[in-house]
JSON list of C-alpha atoms in Angstrom, two decimals:
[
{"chain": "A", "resi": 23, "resn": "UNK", "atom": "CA", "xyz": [16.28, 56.51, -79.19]},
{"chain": "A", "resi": 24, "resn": "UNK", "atom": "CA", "xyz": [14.11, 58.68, -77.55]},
{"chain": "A", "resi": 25, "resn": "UNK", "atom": "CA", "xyz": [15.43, 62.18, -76.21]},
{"chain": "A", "resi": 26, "resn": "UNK", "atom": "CA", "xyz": [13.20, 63.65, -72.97]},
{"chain": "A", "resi": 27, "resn": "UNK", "atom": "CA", "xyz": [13.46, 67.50, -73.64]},
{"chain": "A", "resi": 28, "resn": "UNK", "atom": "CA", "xyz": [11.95, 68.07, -70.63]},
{"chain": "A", "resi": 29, "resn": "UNK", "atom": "CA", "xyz": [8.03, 69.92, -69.77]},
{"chain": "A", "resi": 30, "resn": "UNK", "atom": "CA", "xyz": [7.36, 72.79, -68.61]},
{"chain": "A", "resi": 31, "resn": "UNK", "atom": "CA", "xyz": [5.18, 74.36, -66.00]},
{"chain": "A", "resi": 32, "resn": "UNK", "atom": "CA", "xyz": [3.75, 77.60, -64.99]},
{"chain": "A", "resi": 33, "resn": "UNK", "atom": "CA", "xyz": [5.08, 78.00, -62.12]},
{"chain": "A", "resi": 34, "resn": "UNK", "atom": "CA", "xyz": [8.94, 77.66, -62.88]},
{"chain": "A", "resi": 35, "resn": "UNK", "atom": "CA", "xyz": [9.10, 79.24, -67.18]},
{"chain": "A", "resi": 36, "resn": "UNK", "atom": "CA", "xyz": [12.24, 79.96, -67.41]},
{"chain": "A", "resi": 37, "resn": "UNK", "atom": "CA", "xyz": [13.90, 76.23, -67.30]},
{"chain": "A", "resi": 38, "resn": "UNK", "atom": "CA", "xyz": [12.53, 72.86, -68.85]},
{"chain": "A", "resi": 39, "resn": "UNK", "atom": "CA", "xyz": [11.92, 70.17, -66.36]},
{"chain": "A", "resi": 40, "resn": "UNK", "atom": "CA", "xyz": [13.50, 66.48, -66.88]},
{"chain": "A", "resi": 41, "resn": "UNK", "atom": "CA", "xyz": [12.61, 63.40, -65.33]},
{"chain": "A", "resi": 42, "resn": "UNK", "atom": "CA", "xyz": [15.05, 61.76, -62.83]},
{"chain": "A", "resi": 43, "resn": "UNK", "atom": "CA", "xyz": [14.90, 59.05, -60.07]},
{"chain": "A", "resi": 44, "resn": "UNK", "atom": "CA", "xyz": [16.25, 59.51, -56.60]},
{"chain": "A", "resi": 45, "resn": "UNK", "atom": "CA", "xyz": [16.46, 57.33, -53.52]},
{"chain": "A", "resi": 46, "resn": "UNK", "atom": "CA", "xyz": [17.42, 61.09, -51.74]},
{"chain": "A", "resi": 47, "resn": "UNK", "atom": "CA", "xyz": [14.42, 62.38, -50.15]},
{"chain": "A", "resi": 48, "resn": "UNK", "atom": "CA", "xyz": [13.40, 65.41, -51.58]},
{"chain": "A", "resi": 49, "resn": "UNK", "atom": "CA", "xyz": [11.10, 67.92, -50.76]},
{"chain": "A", "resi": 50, "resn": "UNK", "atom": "CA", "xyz": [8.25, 68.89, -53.59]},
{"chain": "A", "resi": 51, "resn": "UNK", "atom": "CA", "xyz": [8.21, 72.40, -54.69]},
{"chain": "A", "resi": 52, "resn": "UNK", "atom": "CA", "xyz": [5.01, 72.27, -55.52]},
{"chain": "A", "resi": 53, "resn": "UNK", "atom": "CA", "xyz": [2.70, 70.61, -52.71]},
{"chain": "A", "resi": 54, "resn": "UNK", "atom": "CA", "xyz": [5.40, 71.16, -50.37]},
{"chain": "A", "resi": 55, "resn": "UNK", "atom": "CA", "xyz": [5.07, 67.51, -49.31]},
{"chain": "A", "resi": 56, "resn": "UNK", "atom": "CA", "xyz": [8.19, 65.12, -49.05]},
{"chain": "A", "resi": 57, "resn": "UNK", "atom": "CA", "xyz": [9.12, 62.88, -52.17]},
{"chain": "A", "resi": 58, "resn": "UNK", "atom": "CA", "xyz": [11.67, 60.17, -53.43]},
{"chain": "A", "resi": 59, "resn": "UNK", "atom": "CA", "xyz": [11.67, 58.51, -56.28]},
{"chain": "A", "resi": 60, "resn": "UNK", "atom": "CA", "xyz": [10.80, 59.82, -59.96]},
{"chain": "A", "resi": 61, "resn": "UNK", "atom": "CA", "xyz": [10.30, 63.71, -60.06]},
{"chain": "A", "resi": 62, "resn": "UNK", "atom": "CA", "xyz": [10.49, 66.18, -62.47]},
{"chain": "A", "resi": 63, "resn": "UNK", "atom": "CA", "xyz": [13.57, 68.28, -61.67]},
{"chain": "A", "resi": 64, "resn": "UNK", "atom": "CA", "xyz": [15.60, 71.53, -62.93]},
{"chain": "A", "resi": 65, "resn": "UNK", "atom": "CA", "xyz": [19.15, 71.14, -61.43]},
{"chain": "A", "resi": 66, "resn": "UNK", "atom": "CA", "xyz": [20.18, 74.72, -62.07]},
{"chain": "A", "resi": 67, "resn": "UNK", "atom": "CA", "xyz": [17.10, 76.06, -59.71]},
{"chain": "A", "resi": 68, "resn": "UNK", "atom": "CA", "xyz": [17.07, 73.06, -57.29]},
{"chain": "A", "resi": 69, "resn": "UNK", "atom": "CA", "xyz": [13.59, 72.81, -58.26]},
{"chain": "A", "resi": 70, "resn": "UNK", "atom": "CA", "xyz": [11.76, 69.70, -57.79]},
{"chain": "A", "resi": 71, "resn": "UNK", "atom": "CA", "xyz": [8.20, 68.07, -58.71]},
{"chain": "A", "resi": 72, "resn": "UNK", "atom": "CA", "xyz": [6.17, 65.15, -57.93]},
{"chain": "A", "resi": 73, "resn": "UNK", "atom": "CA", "xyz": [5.30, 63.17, -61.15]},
{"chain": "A", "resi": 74, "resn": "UNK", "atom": "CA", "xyz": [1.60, 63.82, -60.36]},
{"chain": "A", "resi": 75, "resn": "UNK", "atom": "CA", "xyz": [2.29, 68.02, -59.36]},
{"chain": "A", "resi": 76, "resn": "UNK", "atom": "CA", "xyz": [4.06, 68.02, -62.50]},
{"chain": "A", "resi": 77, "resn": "UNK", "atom": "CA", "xyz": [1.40, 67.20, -65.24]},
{"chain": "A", "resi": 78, "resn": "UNK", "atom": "CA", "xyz": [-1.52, 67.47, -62.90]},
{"chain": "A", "resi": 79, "resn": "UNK", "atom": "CA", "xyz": [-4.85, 67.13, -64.96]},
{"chain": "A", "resi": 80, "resn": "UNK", "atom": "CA", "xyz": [-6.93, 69.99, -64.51]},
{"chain": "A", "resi": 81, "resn": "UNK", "atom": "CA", "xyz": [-10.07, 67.96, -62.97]},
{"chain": "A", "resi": 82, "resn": "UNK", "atom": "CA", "xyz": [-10.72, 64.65, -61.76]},
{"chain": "A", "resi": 83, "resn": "UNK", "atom": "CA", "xyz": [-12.79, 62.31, -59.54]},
{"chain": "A", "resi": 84, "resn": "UNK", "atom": "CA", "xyz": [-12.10, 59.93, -57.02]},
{"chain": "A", "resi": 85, "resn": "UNK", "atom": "CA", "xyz": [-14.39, 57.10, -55.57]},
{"chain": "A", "resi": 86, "resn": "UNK", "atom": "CA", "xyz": [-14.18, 58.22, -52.06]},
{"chain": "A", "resi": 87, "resn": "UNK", "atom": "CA", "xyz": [-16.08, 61.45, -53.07]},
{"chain": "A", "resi": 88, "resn": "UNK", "atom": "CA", "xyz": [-19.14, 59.92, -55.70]},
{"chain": "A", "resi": 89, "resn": "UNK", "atom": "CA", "xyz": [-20.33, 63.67, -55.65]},
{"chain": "A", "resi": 90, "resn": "UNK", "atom": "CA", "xyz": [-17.72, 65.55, -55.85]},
{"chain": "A", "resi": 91, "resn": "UNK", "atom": "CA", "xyz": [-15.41, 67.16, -59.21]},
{"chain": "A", "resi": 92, "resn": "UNK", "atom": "CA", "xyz": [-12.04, 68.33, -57.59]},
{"chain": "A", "resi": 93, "resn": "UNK", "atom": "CA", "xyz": [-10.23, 71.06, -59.26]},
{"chain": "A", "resi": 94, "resn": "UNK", "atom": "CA", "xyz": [-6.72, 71.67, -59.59]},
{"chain": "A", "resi": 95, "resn": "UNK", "atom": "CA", "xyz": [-5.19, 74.32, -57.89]},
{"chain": "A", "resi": 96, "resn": "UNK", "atom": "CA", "xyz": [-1.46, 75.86, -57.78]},
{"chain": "A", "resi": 97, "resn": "UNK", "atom": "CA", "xyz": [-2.52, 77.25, -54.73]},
{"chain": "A", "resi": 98, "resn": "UNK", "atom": "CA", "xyz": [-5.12, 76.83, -51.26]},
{"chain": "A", "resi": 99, "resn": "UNK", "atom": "CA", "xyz": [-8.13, 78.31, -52.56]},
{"chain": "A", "resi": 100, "resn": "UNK", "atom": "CA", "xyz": [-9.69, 81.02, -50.02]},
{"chain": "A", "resi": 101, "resn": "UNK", "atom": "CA", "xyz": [-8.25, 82.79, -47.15]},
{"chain": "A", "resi": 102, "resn": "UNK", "atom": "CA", "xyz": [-7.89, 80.45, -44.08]},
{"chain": "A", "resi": 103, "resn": "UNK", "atom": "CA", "xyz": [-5.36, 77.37, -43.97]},
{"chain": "A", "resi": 104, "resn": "UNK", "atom": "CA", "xyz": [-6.47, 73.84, -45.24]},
{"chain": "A", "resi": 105, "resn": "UNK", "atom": "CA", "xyz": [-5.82, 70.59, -44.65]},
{"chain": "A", "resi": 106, "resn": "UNK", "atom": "CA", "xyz": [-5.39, 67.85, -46.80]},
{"chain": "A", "resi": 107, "resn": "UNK", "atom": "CA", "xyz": [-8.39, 65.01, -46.10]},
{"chain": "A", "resi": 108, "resn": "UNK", "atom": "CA", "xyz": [-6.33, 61.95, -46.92]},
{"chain": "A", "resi": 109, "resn": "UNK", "atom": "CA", "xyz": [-3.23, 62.87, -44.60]},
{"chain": "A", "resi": 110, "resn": "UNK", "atom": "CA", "xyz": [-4.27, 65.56, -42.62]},
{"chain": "A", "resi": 111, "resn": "UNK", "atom": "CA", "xyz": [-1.41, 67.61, -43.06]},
{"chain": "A", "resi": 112, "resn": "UNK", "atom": "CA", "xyz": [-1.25, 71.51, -43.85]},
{"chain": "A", "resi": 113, "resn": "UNK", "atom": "CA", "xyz": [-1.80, 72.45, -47.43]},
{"chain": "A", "resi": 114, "resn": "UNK", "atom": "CA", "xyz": [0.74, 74.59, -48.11]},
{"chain": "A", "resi": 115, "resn": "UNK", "atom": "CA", "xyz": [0.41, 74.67, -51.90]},
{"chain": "A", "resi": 116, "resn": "UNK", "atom": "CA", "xyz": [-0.60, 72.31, -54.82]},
{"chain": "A", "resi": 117, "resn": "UNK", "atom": "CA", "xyz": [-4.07, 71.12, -53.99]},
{"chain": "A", "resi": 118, "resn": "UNK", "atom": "CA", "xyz": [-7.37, 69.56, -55.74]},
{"chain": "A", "resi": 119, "resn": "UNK", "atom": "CA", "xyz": [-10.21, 71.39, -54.29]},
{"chain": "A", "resi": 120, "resn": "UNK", "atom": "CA", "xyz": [-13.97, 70.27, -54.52]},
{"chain": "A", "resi": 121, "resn": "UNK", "atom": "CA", "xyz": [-15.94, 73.24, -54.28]},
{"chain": "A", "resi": 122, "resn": "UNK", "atom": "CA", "xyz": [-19.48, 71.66, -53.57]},
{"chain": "A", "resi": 123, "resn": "UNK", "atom": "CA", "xyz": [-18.02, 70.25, -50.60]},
{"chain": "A", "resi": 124, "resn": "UNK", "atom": "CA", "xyz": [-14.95, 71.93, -49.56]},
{"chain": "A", "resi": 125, "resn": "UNK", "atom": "CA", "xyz": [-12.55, 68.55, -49.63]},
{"chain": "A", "resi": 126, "resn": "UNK", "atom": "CA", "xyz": [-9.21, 69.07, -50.66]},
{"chain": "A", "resi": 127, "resn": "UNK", "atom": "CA", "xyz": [-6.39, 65.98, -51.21]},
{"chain": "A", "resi": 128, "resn": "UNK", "atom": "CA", "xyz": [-2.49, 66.68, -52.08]},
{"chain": "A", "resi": 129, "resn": "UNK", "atom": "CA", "xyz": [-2.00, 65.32, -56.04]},
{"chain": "A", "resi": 130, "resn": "UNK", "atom": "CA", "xyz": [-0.41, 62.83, -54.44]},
{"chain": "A", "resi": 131, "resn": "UNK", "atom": "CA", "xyz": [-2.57, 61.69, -51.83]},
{"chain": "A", "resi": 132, "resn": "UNK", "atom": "CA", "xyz": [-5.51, 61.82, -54.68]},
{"chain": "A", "resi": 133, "resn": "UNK", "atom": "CA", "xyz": [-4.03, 59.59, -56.90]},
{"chain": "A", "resi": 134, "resn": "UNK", "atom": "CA", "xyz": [-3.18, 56.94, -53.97]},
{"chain": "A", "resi": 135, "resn": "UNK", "atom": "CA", "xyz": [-3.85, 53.51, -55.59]},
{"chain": "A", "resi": 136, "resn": "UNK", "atom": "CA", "xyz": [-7.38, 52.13, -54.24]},
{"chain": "A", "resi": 137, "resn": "UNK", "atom": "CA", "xyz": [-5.49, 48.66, -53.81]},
{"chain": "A", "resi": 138, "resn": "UNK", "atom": "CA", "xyz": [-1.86, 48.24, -53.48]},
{"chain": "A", "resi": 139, "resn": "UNK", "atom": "CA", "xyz": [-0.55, 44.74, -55.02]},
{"chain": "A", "resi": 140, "resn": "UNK", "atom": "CA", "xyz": [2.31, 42.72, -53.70]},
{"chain": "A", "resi": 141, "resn": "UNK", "atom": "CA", "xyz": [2.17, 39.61, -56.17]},
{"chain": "A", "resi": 142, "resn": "UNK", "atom": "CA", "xyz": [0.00, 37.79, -53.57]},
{"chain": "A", "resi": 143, "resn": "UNK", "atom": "CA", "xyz": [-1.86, 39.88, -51.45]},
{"chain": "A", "resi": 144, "resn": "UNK", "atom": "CA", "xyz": [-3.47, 42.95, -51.27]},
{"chain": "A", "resi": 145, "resn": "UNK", "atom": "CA", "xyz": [-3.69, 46.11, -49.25]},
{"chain": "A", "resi": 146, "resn": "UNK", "atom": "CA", "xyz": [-6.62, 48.28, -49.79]},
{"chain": "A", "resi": 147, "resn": "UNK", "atom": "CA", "xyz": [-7.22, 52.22, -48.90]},
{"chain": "A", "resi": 148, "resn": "UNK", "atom": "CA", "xyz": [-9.86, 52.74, -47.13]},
{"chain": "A", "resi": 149, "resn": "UNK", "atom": "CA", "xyz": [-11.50, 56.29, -46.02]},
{"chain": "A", "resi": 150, "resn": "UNK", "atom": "CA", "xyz": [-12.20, 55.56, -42.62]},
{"chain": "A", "resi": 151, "resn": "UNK", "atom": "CA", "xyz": [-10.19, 53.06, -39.70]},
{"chain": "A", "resi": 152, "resn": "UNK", "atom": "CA", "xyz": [-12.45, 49.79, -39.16]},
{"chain": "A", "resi": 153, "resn": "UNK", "atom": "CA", "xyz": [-9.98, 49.20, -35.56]},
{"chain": "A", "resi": 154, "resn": "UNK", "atom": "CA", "xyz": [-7.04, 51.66, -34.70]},
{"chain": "A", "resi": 155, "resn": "UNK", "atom": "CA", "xyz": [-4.27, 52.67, -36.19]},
{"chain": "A", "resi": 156, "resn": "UNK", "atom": "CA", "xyz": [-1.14, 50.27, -35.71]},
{"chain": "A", "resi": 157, "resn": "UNK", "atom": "CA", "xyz": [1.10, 53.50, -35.22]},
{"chain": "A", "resi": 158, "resn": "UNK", "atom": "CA", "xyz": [-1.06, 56.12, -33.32]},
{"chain": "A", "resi": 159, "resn": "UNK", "atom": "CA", "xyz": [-3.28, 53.89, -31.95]},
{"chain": "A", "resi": 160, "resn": "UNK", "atom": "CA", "xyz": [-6.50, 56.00, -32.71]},
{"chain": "A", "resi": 161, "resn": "UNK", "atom": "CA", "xyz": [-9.06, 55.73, -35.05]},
{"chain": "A", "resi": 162, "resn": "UNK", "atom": "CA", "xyz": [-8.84, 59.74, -36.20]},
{"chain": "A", "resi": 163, "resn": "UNK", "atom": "CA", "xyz": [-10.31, 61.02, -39.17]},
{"chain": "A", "resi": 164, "resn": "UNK", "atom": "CA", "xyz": [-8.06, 60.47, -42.62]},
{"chain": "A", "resi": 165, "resn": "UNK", "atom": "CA", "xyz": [-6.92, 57.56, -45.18]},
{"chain": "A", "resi": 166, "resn": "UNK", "atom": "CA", "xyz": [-5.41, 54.28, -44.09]},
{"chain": "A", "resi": 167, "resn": "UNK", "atom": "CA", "xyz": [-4.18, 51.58, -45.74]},
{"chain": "A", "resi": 168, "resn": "UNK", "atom": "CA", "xyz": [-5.67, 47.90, -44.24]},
{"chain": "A", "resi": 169, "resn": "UNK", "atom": "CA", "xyz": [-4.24, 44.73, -44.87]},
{"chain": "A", "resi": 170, "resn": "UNK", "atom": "CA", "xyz": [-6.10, 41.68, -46.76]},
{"chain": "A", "resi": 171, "resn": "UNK", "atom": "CA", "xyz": [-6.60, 39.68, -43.52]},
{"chain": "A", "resi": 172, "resn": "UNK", "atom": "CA", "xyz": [-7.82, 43.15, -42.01]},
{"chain": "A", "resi": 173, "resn": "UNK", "atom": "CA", "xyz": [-5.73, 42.72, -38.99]},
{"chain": "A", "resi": 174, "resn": "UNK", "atom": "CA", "xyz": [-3.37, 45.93, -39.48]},
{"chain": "A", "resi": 175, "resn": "UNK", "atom": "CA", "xyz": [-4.21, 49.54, -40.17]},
{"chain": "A", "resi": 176, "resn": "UNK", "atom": "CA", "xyz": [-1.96, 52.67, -40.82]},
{"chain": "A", "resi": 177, "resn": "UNK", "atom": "CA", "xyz": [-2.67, 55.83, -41.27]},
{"chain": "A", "resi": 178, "resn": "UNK", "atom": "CA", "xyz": [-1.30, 57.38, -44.13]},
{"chain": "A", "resi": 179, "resn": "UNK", "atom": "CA", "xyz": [-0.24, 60.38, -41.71]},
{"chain": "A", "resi": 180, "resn": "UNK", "atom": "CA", "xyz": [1.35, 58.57, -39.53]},
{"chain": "A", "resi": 181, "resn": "UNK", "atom": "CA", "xyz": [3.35, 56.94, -42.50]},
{"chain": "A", "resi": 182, "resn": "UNK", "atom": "CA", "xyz": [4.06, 60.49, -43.68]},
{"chain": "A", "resi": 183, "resn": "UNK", "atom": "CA", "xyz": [5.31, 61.52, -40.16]},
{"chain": "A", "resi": 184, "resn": "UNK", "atom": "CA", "xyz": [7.79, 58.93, -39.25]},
{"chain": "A", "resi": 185, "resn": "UNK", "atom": "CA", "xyz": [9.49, 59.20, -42.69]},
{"chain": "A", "resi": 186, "resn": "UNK", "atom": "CA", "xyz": [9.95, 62.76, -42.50]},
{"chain": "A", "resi": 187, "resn": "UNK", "atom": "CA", "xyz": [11.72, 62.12, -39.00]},
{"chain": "A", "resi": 188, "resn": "UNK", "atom": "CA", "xyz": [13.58, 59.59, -39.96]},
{"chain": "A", "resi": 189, "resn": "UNK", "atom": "CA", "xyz": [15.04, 61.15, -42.51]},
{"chain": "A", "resi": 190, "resn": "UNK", "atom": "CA", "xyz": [15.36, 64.68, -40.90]},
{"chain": "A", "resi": 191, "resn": "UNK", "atom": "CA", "xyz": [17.74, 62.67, -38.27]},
{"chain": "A", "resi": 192, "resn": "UNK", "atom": "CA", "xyz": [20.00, 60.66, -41.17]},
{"chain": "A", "resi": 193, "resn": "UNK", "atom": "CA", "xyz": [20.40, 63.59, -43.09]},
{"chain": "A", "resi": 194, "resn": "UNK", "atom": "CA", "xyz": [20.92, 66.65, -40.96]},
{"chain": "A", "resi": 195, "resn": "UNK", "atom": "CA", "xyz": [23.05, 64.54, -39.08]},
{"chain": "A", "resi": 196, "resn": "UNK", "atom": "CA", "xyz": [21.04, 63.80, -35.66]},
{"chain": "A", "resi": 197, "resn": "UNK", "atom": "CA", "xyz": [23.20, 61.59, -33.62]},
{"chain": "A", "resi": 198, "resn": "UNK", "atom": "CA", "xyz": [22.89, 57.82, -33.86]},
{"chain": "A", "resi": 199, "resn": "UNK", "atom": "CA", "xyz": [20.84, 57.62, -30.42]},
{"chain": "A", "resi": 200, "resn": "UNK", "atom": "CA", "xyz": [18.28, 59.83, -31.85]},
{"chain": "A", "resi": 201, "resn": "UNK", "atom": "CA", "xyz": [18.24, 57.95, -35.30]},
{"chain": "A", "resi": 202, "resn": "UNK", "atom": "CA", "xyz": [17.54, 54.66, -33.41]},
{"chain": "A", "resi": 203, "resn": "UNK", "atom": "CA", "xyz": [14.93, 56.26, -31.04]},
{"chain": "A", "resi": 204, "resn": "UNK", "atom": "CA", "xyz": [12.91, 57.32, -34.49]},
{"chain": "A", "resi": 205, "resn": "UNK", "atom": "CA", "xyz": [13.68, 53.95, -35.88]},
{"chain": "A", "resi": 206, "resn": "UNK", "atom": "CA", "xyz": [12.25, 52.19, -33.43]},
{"chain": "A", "resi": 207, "resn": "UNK", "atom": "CA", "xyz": [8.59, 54.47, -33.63]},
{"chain": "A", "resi": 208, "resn": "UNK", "atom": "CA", "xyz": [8.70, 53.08, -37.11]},
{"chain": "A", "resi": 209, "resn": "UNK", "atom": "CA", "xyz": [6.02, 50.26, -36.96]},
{"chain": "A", "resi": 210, "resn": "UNK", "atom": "CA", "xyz": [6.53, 46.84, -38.67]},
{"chain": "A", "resi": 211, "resn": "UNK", "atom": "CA", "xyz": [3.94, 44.94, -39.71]},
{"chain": "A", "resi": 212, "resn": "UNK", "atom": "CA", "xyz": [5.35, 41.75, -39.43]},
{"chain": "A", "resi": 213, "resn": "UNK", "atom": "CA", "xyz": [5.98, 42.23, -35.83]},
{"chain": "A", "resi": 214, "resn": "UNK", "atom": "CA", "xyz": [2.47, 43.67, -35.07]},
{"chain": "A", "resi": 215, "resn": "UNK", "atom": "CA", "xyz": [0.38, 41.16, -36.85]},
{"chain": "A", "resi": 216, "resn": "UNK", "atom": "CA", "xyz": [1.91, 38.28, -35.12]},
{"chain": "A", "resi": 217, "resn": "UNK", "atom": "CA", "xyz": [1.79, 39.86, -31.85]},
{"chain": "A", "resi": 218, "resn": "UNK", "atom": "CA", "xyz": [-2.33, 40.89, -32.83]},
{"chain": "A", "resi": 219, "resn": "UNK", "atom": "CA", "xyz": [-2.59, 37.04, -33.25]},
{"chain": "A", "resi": 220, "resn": "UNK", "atom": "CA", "xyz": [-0.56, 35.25, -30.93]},
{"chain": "A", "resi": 221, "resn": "UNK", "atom": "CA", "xyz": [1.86, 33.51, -33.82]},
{"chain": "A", "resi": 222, "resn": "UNK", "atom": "CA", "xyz": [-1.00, 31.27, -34.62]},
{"chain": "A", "resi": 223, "resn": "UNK", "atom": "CA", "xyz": [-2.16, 29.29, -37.60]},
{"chain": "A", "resi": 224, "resn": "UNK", "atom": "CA", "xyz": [-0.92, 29.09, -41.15]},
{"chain": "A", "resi": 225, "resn": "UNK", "atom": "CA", "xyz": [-3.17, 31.92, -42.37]},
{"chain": "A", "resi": 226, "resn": "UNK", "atom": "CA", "xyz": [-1.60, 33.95, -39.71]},
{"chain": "A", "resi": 227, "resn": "UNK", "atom": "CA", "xyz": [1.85, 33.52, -41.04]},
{"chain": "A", "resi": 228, "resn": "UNK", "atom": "CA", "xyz": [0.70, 34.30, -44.13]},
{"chain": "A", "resi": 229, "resn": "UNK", "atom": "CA", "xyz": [-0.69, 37.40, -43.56]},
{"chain": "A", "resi": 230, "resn": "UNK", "atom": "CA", "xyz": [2.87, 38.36, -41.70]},
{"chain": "A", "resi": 231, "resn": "UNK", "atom": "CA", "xyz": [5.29, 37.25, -44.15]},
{"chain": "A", "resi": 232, "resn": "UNK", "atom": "CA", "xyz": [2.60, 39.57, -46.67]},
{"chain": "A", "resi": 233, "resn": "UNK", "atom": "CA", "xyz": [3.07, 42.60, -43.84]},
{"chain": "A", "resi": 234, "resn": "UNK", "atom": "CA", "xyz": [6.88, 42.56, -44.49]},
{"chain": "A", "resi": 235, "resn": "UNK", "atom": "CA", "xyz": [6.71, 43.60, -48.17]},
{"chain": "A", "resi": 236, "resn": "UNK", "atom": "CA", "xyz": [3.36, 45.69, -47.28]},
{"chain": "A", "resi": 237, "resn": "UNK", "atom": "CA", "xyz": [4.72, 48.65, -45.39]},
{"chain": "A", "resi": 238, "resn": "UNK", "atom": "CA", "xyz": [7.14, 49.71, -48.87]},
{"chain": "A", "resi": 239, "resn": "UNK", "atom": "CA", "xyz": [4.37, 49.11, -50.91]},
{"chain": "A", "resi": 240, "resn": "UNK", "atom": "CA", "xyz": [2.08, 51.98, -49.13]},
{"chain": "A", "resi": 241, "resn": "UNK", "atom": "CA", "xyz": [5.32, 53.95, -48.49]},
{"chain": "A", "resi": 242, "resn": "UNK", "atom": "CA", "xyz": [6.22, 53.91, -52.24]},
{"chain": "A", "resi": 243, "resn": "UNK", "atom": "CA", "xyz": [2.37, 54.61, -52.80]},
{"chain": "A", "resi": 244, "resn": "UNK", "atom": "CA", "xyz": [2.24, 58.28, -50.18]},
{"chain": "A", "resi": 245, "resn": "UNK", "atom": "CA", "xyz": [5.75, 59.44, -51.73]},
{"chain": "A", "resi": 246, "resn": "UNK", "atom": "CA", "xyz": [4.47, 59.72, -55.15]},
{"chain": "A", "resi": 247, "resn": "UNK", "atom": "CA", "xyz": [5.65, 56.32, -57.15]},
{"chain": "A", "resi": 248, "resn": "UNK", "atom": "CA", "xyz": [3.78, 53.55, -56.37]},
{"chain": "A", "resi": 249, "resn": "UNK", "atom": "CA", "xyz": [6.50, 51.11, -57.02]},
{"chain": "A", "resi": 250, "resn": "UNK", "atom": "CA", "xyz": [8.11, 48.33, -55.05]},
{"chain": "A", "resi": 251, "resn": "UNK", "atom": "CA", "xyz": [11.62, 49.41, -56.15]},
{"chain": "A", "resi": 252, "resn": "UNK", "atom": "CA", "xyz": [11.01, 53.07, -54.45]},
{"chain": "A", "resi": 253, "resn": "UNK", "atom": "CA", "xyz": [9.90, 51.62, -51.29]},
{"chain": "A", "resi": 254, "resn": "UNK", "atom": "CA", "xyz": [12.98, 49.31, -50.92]},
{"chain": "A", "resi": 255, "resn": "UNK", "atom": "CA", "xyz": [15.32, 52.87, -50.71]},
{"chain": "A", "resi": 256, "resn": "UNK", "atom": "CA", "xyz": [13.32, 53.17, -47.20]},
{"chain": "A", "resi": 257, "resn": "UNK", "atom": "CA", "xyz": [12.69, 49.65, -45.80]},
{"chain": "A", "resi": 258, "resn": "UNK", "atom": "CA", "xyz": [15.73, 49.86, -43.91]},
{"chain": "A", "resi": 259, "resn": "UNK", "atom": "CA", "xyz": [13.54, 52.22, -41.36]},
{"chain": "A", "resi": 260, "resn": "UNK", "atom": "CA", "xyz": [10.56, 49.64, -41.57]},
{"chain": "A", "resi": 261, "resn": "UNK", "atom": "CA", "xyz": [12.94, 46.52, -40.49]},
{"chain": "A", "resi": 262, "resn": "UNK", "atom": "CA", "xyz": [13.80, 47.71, -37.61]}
]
């Protein structure tokens, strides 16, 4: 039997860290960004990594950028904030940063699977909105994830932002009419797709009864562990 002794990392010597799972939302200590799921973790320092901050290789590529070689970086590089391109939130502090041309994706948001798989349909990233976001309704810059009858779009910021909320109101203890006010925000595909089609056709309710295992898929995929087991510790917020 196998023993994990833990890794290390430079920016937290002093402890090994092990691997764990958690269905408590936890927030990264290295990109700063919100995580659930596996992590790398040292109890005694409540200290807490991504799987991809914690063994983050020290270059790579990714097929939205053909021309591009993004380095790893424990920190923004330069002197004015940044902002991640694939969810447009603050960088704060792990980052890959392209030099050439000044990009700069979470580890987290770079390793976002180009197509997510439920068993019978797909959902594919794509770098730009082809028709407005399901959530926000725009079509602003940043990643989204489409589905396979290209009928729903969500930007993976706007994913990112109503799980934070959510979760902010169940666990610092928000009362229950502000719970159900975020819960409601939270959009399900099921419902939107048949409303975008008017409930017709056989295709149609394919693509729905697809959209209700779709929305833990990508929200496994933007927390780090692109697994449908993760995603089913938050689909109580997508069902609603």
């Amino acid at each position: 039997m196998k023993i994990d002794e833990g890794i290390s990392n430079p920016i937290h010597p002093h402890h090994k860290l092990k691997l764990e799972y958690t269905e408590i939302p936890f927030n990264c200590d290295g990109c700063k960004e919100v995580g659930i799921g596996l992590k790398y973790s040292c109890r005694r320092c409540e200290f807490d990594l991504h799987k991809a901050c914690a063994m983050p290789p020290p270059t790579i590529t990714h097929p939205f950028y053909k021309k591009c070689e993004f380095q790893f970086n424990y920190r923004p590089p330069g002197q004015h904030m940044r902002i991640c391109d694939a969810c447009r939130n603050d960088v704060l502090g792990f980052v890959y940063h392209c030099k050439r041309c000044d990009f700069d994706p979470h580890p987290c948001c770079a390793n976002l699977p180009q197509v997510l798989d439920d068993g019978e349909h797909n959902l594919y990233l794509c770098f730009k909105l082809s028709s407005s976001c399901h959530h926000c309704g725009g079509k602003g810059p940043g990643w989204s994830y489409r589905s396979q009858c290209k009928s729903y779009n969500l930007h993976v910021a706007c994913v990112k932002e109503l799980l934070v909320e959510s979760w902010q109101a169940m666990y610092l203890n928000a009362d229950k009419n502000r719970i159900r006010e975020i819960q409601t925000r939270i959009p399900s595909l099921s419902g939107k797709l048949r409303n975008h089609h008017g409930g017709r056709g056989g295709k149609v309710m394919k693509c729905c009864q697809m959209a209700g295992g779709a929305v833990r898929l990508i929200v496994s995929a933007i927390l780090g562990d692109p697994t449908a087991i993760i995603g089913a510790a938050v689909a109580g917020f997508m069902s609603k």
